[in-house]
Structure formats: structure tokens, C-alpha cells
């Protein structure tokens, strides 16, 4: 395959600045008829988001996707968010009980603004069937389907009715899919985004492998509309994971959704746990991300995110596993 590269291999080339201050640059993005402050969404994982964080994000104009690992709480979550006039954005799987859940929402006329179908290998009949089922039962919901890693998968899920697709199989920080199975977009995630975005007629969400704020701009350059991030959002005071102290330093847990810690058993494990150094408060990170992205827009020679899509780039070959280790 030609043109294989990852985040570390690319540098974007600056264009002439047209603003007097980075604060003039606008980082907002539109998705599903809503405008969000940043083209960034924290990963729908149990150590990254909980109801409190979801509420904070929604109240403050950020996109969020609630995880699906406490399935019995989802209905009340939708009601609570919508009662406060906030968007409801939930995740589902593809097992039998999820069909009953969708039917139940339809029966009660509870319509989440966003539903993310979240499974490891999204290029599958099980996801296509679930997309069709949701489209029939809850036609007002915006469907994000994933995860996938090929243009064929993007086209097939879009044709089935997905409103956006999520790209990334194996580039995640706590992911071991690439090592356990030999498959995925780990090591060439940015190139995969490029290929998928070229095939897409709807938004692409780049998922996994973001290690720096500059990687957000690079994802946008190569066609992503939104970027899903786990590890950079782990370790905050607000993060749901357990906190431990070691040698006078605080650490918070971050584990994969396919890890034994999530599953409660050692079956088909494709995720690991790590301890992330405590990194202060989530709102501060969001502000820093916004400022860095404003700066990126100014380097791109524009005032809107879209300017980043048109900049030139160079390949500075440097990637292998994006710095990740198995254990
Ligand atoms: N982005 C990524 O690279 C990855 C993400 N994850 C995350 O982990 C969580 C759990 O994912 P997942 O295990 O799919 O969810 P589920 O445990 O809900 O499984 C969904 C369904 O897909 C089946 N399934 C899972 N993997 C495969 C596969 N490789 N081939 C065929 N069928 C499969 C499962 O059956 P059975 O278990 O019996 O095979 C089950 O029927 C999700 O949040 C997912 O996003 C997991 C791995 C990779
Ligand atoms: N292969 C696995 N991927 C996983 C697992 N849990 C989550 N994920 C994916 O990782 C990203 C976050 O990546 P990061 O590099 O920003 O930390 C997340 O959105 C999922 O797509 C897992 O257990 N195995």
C-alpha cells in the first residue's frame, strides 16, 4: 500500500497568517445539526466519561458520547439530559438486548440526538442491521457507526444509513488488538483516515492514536470532522478512574473497553490498563486544546477550522506503534 504514514510522520506547512491574534480563530464545528466548541470528543470509555462529565460537556457546548457499559442507566440518562434541554448522546452495542432497548426508546418516544454503535469490528452485518433498525425505529437520531479502518467499510455503513463513521482499529493507547491479532490501523492511522475520508460522503470521526494536540489538526488536515480521544483525557481530577498515590505522585487508571478490567473476565481481551499521571482539571485541558487549535488555524492561514484542510504537508518518516508498549 502506498502513502502509509502516521501522526509522527507528518508536519503541516504554515501558510501566511491573516489574523492579528489567535483568539480571532474559530474552532467550532457542526455535527448532526448542532454546533460544538471543538472538533474533539472524549472517548466513550468508562474511565474517560461519566454522567457528570457528559453533563459538563453538554452544558458548555462540547460534543460528548456516553459509554454503554452501564446499560441499565441509559434510559434515565436520556431523560435527565433532555429535561435540562441538553443533547442526549449514547452508545449501543449489537447484541439482542440492544434491539429491545432501541424498541423501548421508540415506544416511549425517547429520541437521543446521537446514537453511536460501538463495536470493535464495525465492518460487519451486525452493525449494518443495527443501523437499519435504529433508522427504522428512531429516524430522528444521528447515527455514528464504527469502528472501521477501510474505505469499503465507510461506504457500506454510510449506504446502510450511518450519518457518520468512526475510523480506527487498534491505534488506541490501551489497545492491544494490533499485537494480539496482527490487524488494524495502528502505525498508519493517519493514512487510514485519509483513505476513509476520501471515500466518505458523510463526516468521519478519527478515533485513537492522538498523542498531542497537534495530532488533532493533522486529523482534520487528512479529512476528519471530529476526533475521538481517550488517553489525553485520562488522568484528570474529574476522570472516573480510580486514583492511587505512588512515591508521592497521583496516578489515575485508564483501561481499555475490551480489557479484562472492563469485561470482568479474561475472554477475547484486546485492551490493557495503564496508570496515567494526574494532570489537573478537565476544563483546563479543553481550554488548552482550543488555544492550540486556534494557533493551528492561524498557521494554516485562515480563521476557521476548514483552513487546516487545505495546507500542504511533508512526510518525516518516524513511526512504529506510535510509542506504545504492550504492558
Ligand atoms: N477501536 C478499536 O480498535 C477497538 C475497540 N474496542 C472497544 O471495546 C469494546 C468492546 O468491543 P466488542 O468486543 O466489539 O463489543 P461486544 O463485546 O459488545 O461485542 C459485540 C459483538 O461483536 C462480536 N465481535 C467482537 N469482536 C469481533 C470480531 N473481531 N469479529 C467478529 N465478531 C466480533 C462479539 O461476539 P464475540 O465476543 O463472541 O466474538 C459480539 O457479538 C467496544 O467499546 C469497542 O469500541 C475493542 C477492540 C478494538
Ligand atoms: N483495541 C482496543 N481499542 C480500544 C479499547 N478500548 C478503547 N479502545 C479504542 O481506543 C480509543 C482511544 O484511543 P487513545 O489513543 O486516544 O487512548 C477509543 O476511543 C477506542 O476506539 C480496547 O480495549 N481495545
mmCIF file of C-alpha atoms and ligand atoms in Angstrom:
data_model
loop_
_atom_site.group_PDB
_atom_site.id
_atom_site.type_symbol
_atom_site.label_atom_id
_atom_site.label_comp_id
_atom_site.label_asym_id
_atom_site.label_seq_id
_atom_site.Cartn_x
_atom_site.Cartn_y
_atom_site.Cartn_z
ATOM 1 C CA UNK A 1 0.000 0.000 0.000
ATOM 2 C CA UNK A 2 1.303 3.429 -0.896
ATOM 3 C CA UNK A 3 1.412 6.566 1.206
ATOM 4 C CA UNK A 4 1.435 4.898 4.605
ATOM 5 C CA UNK A 5 2.190 7.258 7.480
ATOM 6 C CA UNK A 6 1.114 8.150 10.993
ATOM 7 C CA UNK A 7 0.841 11.306 13.090
ATOM 8 C CA UNK A 8 4.542 11.361 13.942
ATOM 9 C CA UNK A 9 5.500 11.224 10.264
ATOM 10 C CA UNK A 10 3.707 14.388 9.202
ATOM 11 C CA UNK A 11 4.385 18.068 9.619
ATOM 12 C CA UNK A 12 1.930 20.608 8.298
ATOM 13 C CA UNK A 13 3.396 23.539 6.376
ATOM 14 C CA UNK A 14 2.481 27.053 7.544
ATOM 15 C CA UNK A 15 0.674 29.486 5.275
ATOM 16 C CA UNK A 16 0.648 33.285 5.628
ATOM 17 C CA UNK A 17 -1.178 34.415 8.754
ATOM 18 C CA UNK A 18 -4.270 36.578 8.243
ATOM 19 C CA UNK A 19 -5.178 37.304 11.878
ATOM 20 C CA UNK A 20 -3.732 39.697 14.443
ATOM 21 C CA UNK A 21 -4.465 37.403 17.340
ATOM 22 C CA UNK A 22 -5.057 33.636 17.609
ATOM 23 C CA UNK A 23 -8.200 34.491 19.545
ATOM 24 C CA UNK A 24 -9.761 35.518 16.196
ATOM 25 C CA UNK A 25 -9.645 31.868 15.043
ATOM 26 C CA UNK A 26 -12.838 29.878 15.350
ATOM 27 C CA UNK A 27 -12.583 26.210 16.387
ATOM 28 C CA UNK A 28 -16.295 25.406 16.237
ATOM 29 C CA UNK A 29 -17.610 22.503 14.216
ATOM 30 C CA UNK A 30 -21.041 21.342 13.084
ATOM 31 C CA UNK A 31 -22.195 17.752 13.507
ATOM 32 C CA UNK A 32 -25.703 16.413 13.199
ATOM 33 C CA UNK A 33 -27.251 19.872 13.091
ATOM 34 C CA UNK A 34 -25.511 21.019 16.278
ATOM 35 C CA UNK A 35 -22.535 23.330 16.654
ATOM 36 C CA UNK A 36 -19.805 22.332 19.083
ATOM 37 C CA UNK A 37 -16.899 24.349 20.511
ATOM 38 C CA UNK A 38 -14.228 21.861 19.451
ATOM 39 C CA UNK A 39 -13.853 19.086 16.842
ATOM 40 C CA UNK A 40 -12.982 16.791 19.739
ATOM 41 C CA UNK A 41 -14.934 14.191 21.701
ATOM 42 C CA UNK A 42 -13.671 12.277 24.749
ATOM 43 C CA UNK A 43 -13.695 8.508 24.144
ATOM 44 C CA UNK A 44 -16.864 6.667 25.144
ATOM 45 C CA UNK A 45 -14.956 4.630 27.725
ATOM 46 C CA UNK A 46 -15.718 4.038 31.392
ATOM 47 C CA UNK A 47 -12.501 5.648 32.694
ATOM 48 C CA UNK A 48 -12.937 8.692 30.443
ATOM 49 C CA UNK A 49 -16.563 9.785 30.735
ATOM 50 C CA UNK A 50 -19.372 9.503 33.230
ATOM 51 C CA UNK A 51 -22.716 11.283 33.590
ATOM 52 C CA UNK A 52 -21.154 14.226 35.428
ATOM 53 C CA UNK A 53 -18.578 14.834 32.701
ATOM 54 C CA UNK A 54 -21.192 14.316 29.975
ATOM 55 C CA UNK A 55 -23.375 16.964 31.605
ATOM 56 C CA UNK A 56 -20.448 19.380 31.955
ATOM 57 C CA UNK A 57 -19.504 18.921 28.290
ATOM 58 C CA UNK A 58 -23.080 19.326 27.040
ATOM 59 C CA UNK A 59 -23.710 22.386 29.224
ATOM 60 C CA UNK A 60 -20.548 24.032 27.955
ATOM 61 C CA UNK A 61 -21.032 23.440 24.238
ATOM 62 C CA UNK A 62 -18.763 20.429 23.750
ATOM 63 C CA UNK A 63 -19.727 17.204 21.989
ATOM 64 C CA UNK A 64 -19.805 14.051 24.112
ATOM 65 C CA UNK A 65 -20.676 10.375 23.678
ATOM 66 C CA UNK A 66 -21.680 8.497 26.834
ATOM 67 C CA UNK A 67 -20.284 4.946 27.100
ATOM 68 C CA UNK A 68 -22.505 1.841 27.013
ATOM 69 C CA UNK A 69 -21.109 -0.107 29.952
ATOM 70 C CA UNK A 70 -23.910 0.634 32.430
ATOM 71 C CA UNK A 71 -26.727 -0.210 30.018
ATOM 72 C CA UNK A 72 -29.497 -0.041 32.618
ATOM 73 C CA UNK A 73 -28.824 3.669 33.256
ATOM 74 C CA UNK A 74 -29.121 4.823 29.640
ATOM 75 C CA UNK A 75 -32.861 5.475 29.508
ATOM 76 C CA UNK A 76 -32.843 7.667 32.600
ATOM 77 C CA UNK A 77 -29.700 9.391 31.300
ATOM 78 C CA UNK A 78 -31.511 10.408 28.086
ATOM 79 C CA UNK A 79 -34.483 11.690 30.099
ATOM 80 C CA UNK A 80 -32.242 13.643 32.508
ATOM 81 C CA UNK A 81 -30.271 15.297 29.714
ATOM 82 C CA UNK A 82 -33.306 16.213 27.637
ATOM 83 C CA UNK A 83 -35.232 17.538 30.650
ATOM 84 C CA UNK A 84 -32.364 20.021 31.029
ATOM 85 C CA UNK A 85 -32.552 20.810 27.297
ATOM 86 C CA UNK A 86 -29.132 19.213 26.745
ATOM 87 C CA UNK A 87 -28.348 16.844 23.894
ATOM 88 C CA UNK A 88 -28.538 13.128 24.668
ATOM 89 C CA UNK A 89 -25.700 11.181 23.061
ATOM 90 C CA UNK A 90 -25.451 7.500 23.932
ATOM 91 C CA UNK A 91 -23.693 4.328 22.771
ATOM 92 C CA UNK A 92 -25.106 0.932 21.928
ATOM 93 C CA UNK A 93 -23.708 -2.470 21.006
ATOM 94 C CA UNK A 94 -25.214 -5.002 18.630
ATOM 95 C CA UNK A 95 -26.404 -7.827 20.857
ATOM 96 C CA UNK A 96 -30.043 -8.949 21.037
ATOM 97 C CA UNK A 97 -30.862 -6.892 24.141
ATOM 98 C CA UNK A 98 -29.794 -3.723 22.329
ATOM 99 C CA UNK A 99 -32.626 -4.215 19.825
ATOM 100 C CA UNK A 100 -35.073 -4.363 22.739
ATOM 101 C CA UNK A 101 -33.507 -1.185 24.152
ATOM 102 C CA UNK A 102 -33.981 0.703 20.863
ATOM 103 C CA UNK A 103 -37.580 -0.585 20.570
ATOM 104 C CA UNK A 104 -38.231 0.558 24.107
ATOM 105 C CA UNK A 105 -36.907 4.062 23.412
ATOM 106 C CA UNK A 106 -39.100 4.285 20.312
ATOM 107 C CA UNK A 107 -42.147 3.134 22.276
ATOM 108 C CA UNK A 108 -41.584 5.844 24.883
ATOM 109 C CA UNK A 109 -40.743 8.436 22.232
ATOM 110 C CA UNK A 110 -37.342 8.991 23.813
ATOM 111 C CA UNK A 111 -35.152 10.069 20.919
ATOM 112 C CA UNK A 112 -31.455 10.580 21.633
ATOM 113 C CA UNK A 113 -29.927 13.231 19.380
ATOM 114 C CA UNK A 114 -26.893 10.972 18.796
ATOM 115 C CA UNK A 115 -26.513 7.181 18.921
ATOM 116 C CA UNK A 116 -23.064 5.639 18.480
ATOM 117 C CA UNK A 117 -22.856 1.971 17.537
ATOM 118 C CA UNK A 118 -19.656 0.996 19.284
ATOM 119 C CA UNK A 119 -18.037 -2.333 18.479
ATOM 120 C CA UNK A 120 -14.501 -3.458 17.712
ATOM 121 C CA UNK A 121 -15.048 -4.675 14.155
ATOM 122 C CA UNK A 122 -17.677 -2.346 12.730
ATOM 123 C CA UNK A 123 -17.469 -3.563 9.142
ATOM 124 C CA UNK A 124 -19.988 -6.308 9.820
ATOM 125 C CA UNK A 125 -23.557 -7.337 9.116
ATOM 126 C CA UNK A 126 -24.327 -6.938 12.814
ATOM 127 C CA UNK A 127 -23.627 -3.195 12.613
ATOM 128 C CA UNK A 128 -25.443 -2.819 9.281
ATOM 129 C CA UNK A 129 -28.527 -4.483 10.785
ATOM 130 C CA UNK A 130 -28.353 -2.263 13.863
ATOM 131 C CA UNK A 131 -28.040 0.890 11.725
ATOM 132 C CA UNK A 132 -31.148 -0.142 9.783
ATOM 133 C CA UNK A 133 -33.028 -0.985 12.952
ATOM 134 C CA UNK A 134 -32.250 2.376 14.557
ATOM 135 C CA UNK A 135 -33.107 4.239 11.342
ATOM 136 C CA UNK A 136 -36.494 2.499 11.291
ATOM 137 C CA UNK A 137 -37.292 2.929 14.967
ATOM 138 C CA UNK A 138 -35.613 6.257 15.734
ATOM 139 C CA UNK A 139 -35.246 8.081 12.416
ATOM 140 C CA UNK A 140 -34.554 11.364 14.213
ATOM 141 C CA UNK A 141 -31.329 10.135 15.816
ATOM 142 C CA UNK A 142 -27.954 10.846 14.207
ATOM 143 C CA UNK A 143 -26.091 7.547 13.913
ATOM 144 C CA UNK A 144 -22.331 7.244 14.303
ATOM 145 C CA UNK A 145 -21.176 3.730 13.359
ATOM 146 C CA UNK A 146 -17.847 2.043 13.952
ATOM 147 C CA UNK A 147 -15.146 1.237 14.271
ATOM 148 C CA UNK A 148 -13.792 0.699 10.808
ATOM 149 C CA UNK A 149 -10.480 1.095 9.020
ATOM 150 C CA UNK A 150 -11.163 0.886 5.290
ATOM 151 C CA UNK A 151 -12.900 2.938 2.587
ATOM 152 C CA UNK A 152 -15.096 -0.090 1.734
ATOM 153 C CA UNK A 153 -16.366 -0.203 5.301
ATOM 154 C CA UNK A 154 -17.105 3.532 5.336
ATOM 155 C CA UNK A 155 -19.114 3.270 2.122
ATOM 156 C CA UNK A 156 -21.033 0.209 3.281
ATOM 157 C CA UNK A 157 -22.006 1.720 6.636
ATOM 158 C CA UNK A 158 -22.960 5.008 5.003
ATOM 159 C CA UNK A 159 -25.088 3.140 2.460
ATOM 160 C CA UNK A 160 -26.807 1.297 5.302
ATOM 161 C CA UNK A 161 -27.790 4.670 6.790
ATOM 162 C CA UNK A 162 -24.943 5.728 9.097
ATOM 163 C CA UNK A 163 -24.724 9.518 9.375
ATOM 164 C CA UNK A 164 -21.041 9.384 10.321
ATOM 165 C CA UNK A 165 -18.429 6.666 10.646
ATOM 166 C CA UNK A 166 -15.719 6.243 13.242
ATOM 167 C CA UNK A 167 -12.289 5.236 11.941
ATOM 168 C CA UNK A 168 -9.620 3.471 13.977
ATOM 169 C CA UNK A 169 -8.952 -0.190 14.649
ATOM 170 C CA UNK A 170 -6.090 -0.660 17.045
ATOM 171 C CA UNK A 171 -4.312 2.720 17.325
ATOM 172 C CA UNK A 172 -5.536 3.375 20.879
ATOM 173 C CA UNK A 173 -3.144 3.844 23.796
ATOM 174 C CA UNK A 174 -4.642 0.956 25.800
ATOM 175 C CA UNK A 175 -5.319 -1.135 22.723
ATOM 176 C CA UNK A 176 -3.539 -4.419 22.113
ATOM 177 C CA UNK A 177 -5.580 -5.522 19.077
ATOM 178 C CA UNK A 178 -2.679 -4.820 16.752
ATOM 179 C CA UNK A 179 -0.385 -7.037 18.806
ATOM 180 C CA UNK A 180 -2.856 -9.821 19.615
ATOM 181 C CA UNK A 181 -4.351 -10.140 16.118
ATOM 182 C CA UNK A 182 -1.923 -8.503 13.699
ATOM 183 C CA UNK A 183 -4.768 -6.367 12.283
ATOM 184 C CA UNK A 184 -5.674 -2.742 12.301
ATOM 185 C CA UNK A 185 -4.699 0.820 11.572
ATOM 186 C CA UNK A 186 -2.093 1.056 14.363
ATOM 187 C CA UNK A 187 1.042 2.679 12.961
ATOM 188 C CA UNK A 188 -0.807 4.134 9.937
ATOM 189 C CA UNK A 189 -3.944 5.611 11.497
ATOM 190 C CA UNK A 190 -3.498 8.993 9.845
ATOM 191 C CA UNK A 191 -3.128 7.385 6.411
ATOM 192 C CA UNK A 192 -6.254 5.298 7.113
ATOM 193 C CA UNK A 193 -8.172 8.471 7.951
ATOM 194 C CA UNK A 194 -7.049 9.942 4.648
ATOM 195 C CA UNK A 195 -8.202 6.893 2.667
ATOM 196 C CA UNK A 196 -11.509 6.638 4.525
ATOM 197 C CA UNK A 197 -12.227 10.372 4.258
ATOM 198 C CA UNK A 198 -11.669 10.269 0.505
ATOM 199 C CA UNK A 199 -14.305 7.555 0.221
ATOM 200 C CA UNK A 200 -16.736 9.161 2.651
ATOM 201 C CA UNK A 201 -19.696 11.314 1.722
ATOM 202 C CA UNK A 202 -20.516 11.971 5.386
ATOM 203 C CA UNK A 203 -18.392 13.008 8.385
ATOM 204 C CA UNK A 204 -15.525 10.849 9.613
ATOM 205 C CA UNK A 205 -14.526 10.656 13.270
ATOM 206 C CA UNK A 206 -10.840 9.821 13.734
ATOM 207 C CA UNK A 207 -10.616 7.535 16.765
ATOM 208 C CA UNK A 208 -7.430 6.639 18.638
ATOM 209 C CA UNK A 209 -3.740 7.391 18.458
ATOM 210 C CA UNK A 210 -3.925 11.099 19.315
ATOM 211 C CA UNK A 211 -0.878 11.823 21.485
ATOM 212 C CA UNK A 212 -0.542 15.592 21.126
ATOM 213 C CA UNK A 213 -2.880 18.496 20.420
ATOM 214 C CA UNK A 214 -1.132 18.918 17.075
ATOM 215 C CA UNK A 215 -2.485 15.478 16.095
ATOM 216 C CA UNK A 216 -5.997 16.969 16.181
ATOM 217 C CA UNK A 217 -5.033 19.473 13.476
ATOM 218 C CA UNK A 218 -3.355 16.680 11.478
ATOM 219 C CA UNK A 219 -6.535 14.562 11.661
ATOM 220 C CA UNK A 220 -8.534 17.481 10.298
ATOM 221 C CA UNK A 221 -5.987 18.062 7.534
ATOM 222 C CA UNK A 222 -6.478 14.463 6.396
ATOM 223 C CA UNK A 223 -10.262 14.595 6.389
ATOM 224 C CA UNK A 224 -11.643 14.051 9.887
ATOM 225 C CA UNK A 225 -14.585 16.188 11.003
ATOM 226 C CA UNK A 226 -14.234 15.182 14.638
ATOM 227 C CA UNK A 227 -11.523 13.458 16.687
ATOM 228 C CA UNK A 228 -12.178 10.939 19.490
ATOM 229 C CA UNK A 229 -9.568 10.937 22.247
ATOM 230 C CA UNK A 230 -9.009 8.630 25.217
ATOM 231 C CA UNK A 231 -5.553 8.847 26.771
ATOM 232 C CA UNK A 232 -5.221 12.648 26.640
ATOM 233 C CA UNK A 233 -8.496 12.889 28.568
ATOM 234 C CA UNK A 234 -7.500 10.248 31.145
ATOM 235 C CA UNK A 235 -5.914 11.281 34.440
ATOM 236 C CA UNK A 236 -7.936 14.410 35.178
ATOM 237 C CA UNK A 237 -9.281 15.157 38.628
ATOM 238 C CA UNK A 238 -12.768 14.649 37.147
ATOM 239 C CA UNK A 239 -11.891 11.386 35.317
ATOM 240 C CA UNK A 240 -13.936 8.445 36.579
ATOM 241 C CA UNK A 241 -10.991 6.039 37.028
ATOM 242 C CA UNK A 242 -9.557 5.060 40.423
ATOM 243 C CA UNK A 243 -6.817 7.358 41.811
ATOM 244 C CA UNK A 244 -3.685 5.954 43.511
ATOM 245 C CA UNK A 245 -0.637 7.584 45.084
ATOM 246 C CA UNK A 246 2.831 6.250 44.314
ATOM 247 C CA UNK A 247 6.068 7.819 45.592
ATOM 248 C CA UNK A 248 4.157 10.998 46.418
ATOM 249 C CA UNK A 249 2.637 11.290 42.930
ATOM 250 C CA UNK A 250 -1.015 10.799 41.990
ATOM 251 C CA UNK A 251 -2.000 8.476 39.142
ATOM 252 C CA UNK A 252 -5.392 7.592 37.657
ATOM 253 C CA UNK A 253 -6.388 4.386 35.921
ATOM 254 C CA UNK A 254 -7.169 4.210 32.212
ATOM 255 C CA UNK A 255 -8.323 0.853 30.861
ATOM 256 C CA UNK A 256 -9.472 -0.445 27.504
ATOM 257 C CA UNK A 257 -13.121 -1.251 26.868
ATOM 258 C CA UNK A 258 -12.020 -4.722 25.745
ATOM 259 C CA UNK A 259 -9.684 -5.216 28.711
ATOM 260 C CA UNK A 260 -10.277 -7.778 31.458
ATOM 261 C CA UNK A 261 -10.907 -4.840 33.822
ATOM 262 C CA UNK A 262 -13.903 -3.751 31.737
ATOM 263 C CA UNK A 263 -15.127 -7.243 30.904
ATOM 264 C CA UNK A 264 -14.647 -8.783 34.347
ATOM 265 C CA UNK A 265 -13.151 -11.850 32.679
ATOM 266 C CA UNK A 266 -10.165 -12.861 30.572
ATOM 267 C CA UNK A 267 -12.027 -13.620 27.332
ATOM 268 C CA UNK A 268 -11.185 -12.073 23.972
ATOM 269 C CA UNK A 269 -9.089 -9.475 25.727
ATOM 270 C CA UNK A 270 -7.861 -6.750 23.355
ATOM 271 C CA UNK A 271 -7.207 -3.978 25.823
ATOM 272 C CA UNK A 272 -4.912 -3.233 28.754
ATOM 273 C CA UNK A 273 -4.818 -0.952 31.800
ATOM 274 C CA UNK A 274 -2.323 1.797 32.458
ATOM 275 C CA UNK A 275 -1.760 4.427 35.122
ATOM 276 C CA UNK A 276 -1.785 7.981 33.882
ATOM 277 C CA UNK A 277 -0.149 10.766 35.849
ATOM 278 C CA UNK A 278 -2.721 13.093 37.410
ATOM 279 C CA UNK A 279 -2.989 16.099 35.133
ATOM 280 C CA UNK A 280 -5.220 18.679 36.778
ATOM 281 C CA UNK A 281 -8.681 19.692 35.689
ATOM 282 C CA UNK A 282 -10.565 18.770 32.508
ATOM 283 C CA UNK A 283 -11.763 22.337 31.706
ATOM 284 C CA UNK A 284 -8.104 23.470 31.640
ATOM 285 C CA UNK A 285 -7.212 20.789 29.095
ATOM 286 C CA UNK A 286 -10.220 21.730 26.951
ATOM 287 C CA UNK A 287 -9.158 25.387 27.048
ATOM 288 C CA UNK A 288 -5.583 24.472 26.108
ATOM 289 C CA UNK A 289 -6.875 22.324 23.233
ATOM 290 C CA UNK A 290 -8.950 25.239 21.985
ATOM 291 C CA UNK A 291 -5.983 27.616 22.153
ATOM 292 C CA UNK A 292 -3.674 25.146 20.388
ATOM 293 C CA UNK A 293 -6.249 24.593 17.680
ATOM 294 C CA UNK A 294 -6.724 28.348 17.280
ATOM 295 C CA UNK A 295 -2.974 28.589 16.822
ATOM 296 C CA UNK A 296 -3.079 25.740 14.261
ATOM 297 C CA UNK A 297 -5.766 27.613 12.310
ATOM 298 C CA UNK A 298 -3.585 30.724 12.295
ATOM 299 C CA UNK A 299 -0.605 28.684 10.987
ATOM 300 C CA UNK A 300 -2.953 27.360 8.291
ATOM 301 C CA UNK A 301 -3.510 30.958 7.186
ATOM 302 C CA UNK A 302 -7.210 31.115 7.990
ATOM 303 C CA UNK A 303 -9.805 31.947 10.602
ATOM 304 C CA UNK A 304 -11.869 28.745 10.530
ATOM 305 C CA UNK A 305 -11.057 25.045 11.051
ATOM 306 C CA UNK A 306 -11.595 24.480 7.362
ATOM 307 C CA UNK A 307 -8.350 26.345 6.590
ATOM 308 C CA UNK A 308 -6.390 23.409 8.033
ATOM 309 C CA UNK A 309 -7.818 21.082 5.364
ATOM 310 C CA UNK A 310 -6.027 22.982 2.602
ATOM 311 C CA UNK A 311 -2.474 23.253 3.933
ATOM 312 C CA UNK A 312 0.445 21.427 2.413
ATOM 313 C CA UNK A 313 2.447 18.870 4.387
ATOM 314 C CA UNK A 314 5.705 16.948 4.396
ATOM 315 C CA UNK A 315 6.392 13.353 5.406
ATOM 316 C CA UNK A 316 9.141 12.999 8.015
ATOM 317 C CA UNK A 317 9.154 9.199 8.400
ATOM 318 C CA UNK A 318 9.330 8.225 12.065
ATOM 319 C CA UNK A 319 6.600 5.813 13.182
ATOM 320 C CA UNK A 320 6.418 2.449 14.828
ATOM 321 C CA UNK A 321 3.497 1.686 17.144
ATOM 322 C CA UNK A 322 3.250 5.381 17.936
ATOM 323 C CA UNK A 323 5.362 4.932 21.061
ATOM 324 C CA UNK A 324 3.009 2.393 22.659
ATOM 325 C CA UNK A 325 4.014 -0.687 24.656
ATOM 326 C CA UNK A 326 2.025 -3.878 25.259
ATOM 327 C CA UNK A 327 2.356 -3.991 29.049
HETATM 328 N N1 LIG B 1 -11.264 0.700 18.249
HETATM 329 C C1 LIG B 1 -10.677 -0.442 18.467
HETATM 330 O O1 LIG B 1 -9.617 -0.752 17.933
HETATM 331 C C2 LIG B 1 -11.279 -1.447 19.395
HETATM 332 C C3 LIG B 1 -12.234 -1.067 20.275
HETATM 333 N N2 LIG B 1 -12.732 -1.955 21.178
HETATM 334 C C4 LIG B 1 -13.757 -1.499 22.101
HETATM 335 O O2 LIG B 1 -14.028 -2.490 23.063
HETATM 336 C C5 LIG B 1 -15.408 -2.548 23.373
HETATM 337 C C6 LIG B 1 -15.908 -3.949 23.174
HETATM 338 O O3 LIG B 1 -15.960 -4.236 21.776
HETATM 339 P P1 LIG B 1 -16.641 -5.582 21.241
HETATM 340 O O4 LIG B 1 -15.906 -6.747 21.794
HETATM 341 O O5 LIG B 1 -16.772 -5.500 19.772
HETATM 342 O O6 LIG B 1 -18.081 -5.443 21.871
HETATM 343 P P2 LIG B 1 -19.081 -6.551 22.352
HETATM 344 O O7 LIG B 1 -18.447 -7.350 23.426
HETATM 345 O O8 LIG B 1 -20.365 -5.879 22.636
HETATM 346 O O9 LIG B 1 -19.211 -7.449 21.063
HETATM 347 C C7 LIG B 1 -20.015 -7.081 20.010
HETATM 348 C C8 LIG B 1 -20.355 -8.289 19.149
HETATM 349 O O10 LIG B 1 -19.377 -8.414 18.136
HETATM 350 C C9 LIG B 1 -18.725 -9.681 18.268
HETATM 351 N N3 LIG B 1 -17.322 -9.421 17.962
HETATM 352 C C10 LIG B 1 -16.418 -8.734 18.662
HETATM 353 N N4 LIG B 1 -15.232 -8.684 18.036
HETATM 354 C C11 LIG B 1 -15.432 -9.358 16.888
HETATM 355 C C12 LIG B 1 -14.607 -9.669 15.802
HETATM 356 N N5 LIG B 1 -13.323 -9.295 15.788
HETATM 357 N N6 LIG B 1 -15.125 -10.386 14.787
HETATM 358 C C13 LIG B 1 -16.408 -10.780 14.813
HETATM 359 N N7 LIG B 1 -17.243 -10.510 15.823
HETATM 360 C C14 LIG B 1 -16.762 -9.836 16.840
HETATM 361 C C15 LIG B 1 -18.992 -10.153 19.679
HETATM 362 O O11 LIG B 1 -19.039 -11.550 19.782
HETATM 363 P P3 LIG B 1 -17.840 -12.378 20.480
HETATM 364 O O12 LIG B 1 -17.329 -11.549 21.639
HETATM 365 O O13 LIG B 1 -18.470 -13.643 20.895
HETATM 366 O O14 LIG B 1 -16.813 -12.554 19.400
HETATM 367 C C16 LIG B 1 -20.383 -9.596 19.912
HETATM 368 O O15 LIG B 1 -21.369 -10.407 19.366
HETATM 369 C C17 LIG B 1 -16.087 -1.509 22.478
HETATM 370 O O16 LIG B 1 -16.261 -0.330 23.221
HETATM 371 C C18 LIG B 1 -15.080 -1.277 21.374
HETATM 372 O O17 LIG B 1 -15.143 0.024 20.840
HETATM 373 C C19 LIG B 1 -12.314 -3.253 21.209
HETATM 374 C C20 LIG B 1 -11.340 -3.679 20.352
HETATM 375 C C21 LIG B 1 -10.800 -2.829 19.317
HETATM 376 N N1 LIG B 2 -8.198 -2.293 20.655
HETATM 377 C C1 LIG B 2 -8.799 -1.635 21.656
HETATM 378 N N2 LIG B 2 -9.146 -0.352 21.462
HETATM 379 C C2 LIG B 2 -9.778 0.242 22.465
HETATM 380 C C3 LIG B 2 -10.057 -0.386 23.661
HETATM 381 N N3 LIG B 2 -10.725 0.474 24.450
HETATM 382 C C4 LIG B 2 -10.852 1.598 23.736
HETATM 383 N N4 LIG B 2 -10.273 1.462 22.537
HETATM 384 C C5 LIG B 2 -10.146 2.459 21.480
HETATM 385 O O1 LIG B 2 -9.136 3.408 21.833
HETATM 386 C C6 LIG B 2 -9.634 4.729 21.629
HETATM 387 C C7 LIG B 2 -8.884 5.760 22.449
HETATM 388 O O2 LIG B 2 -7.556 5.836 21.998
HETATM 389 P P1 LIG B 2 -6.455 6.806 22.614
HETATM 390 O O3 LIG B 2 -5.240 6.536 21.812
HETATM 391 O O4 LIG B 2 -6.952 8.196 22.443
HETATM 392 O O5 LIG B 2 -6.263 6.462 24.050
HETATM 393 C C8 LIG B 2 -11.100 4.581 21.973
HETATM 394 O O6 LIG B 2 -11.892 5.644 21.505
HETATM 395 C C9 LIG B 2 -11.434 3.242 21.317
HETATM 396 O O7 LIG B 2 -11.711 3.351 19.955
HETATM 397 C C10 LIG B 2 -9.642 -1.723 23.841
HETATM 398 O O8 LIG B 2 -9.810 -2.338 24.899
HETATM 399 N N5 LIG B 2 -9.012 -2.299 22.814
#
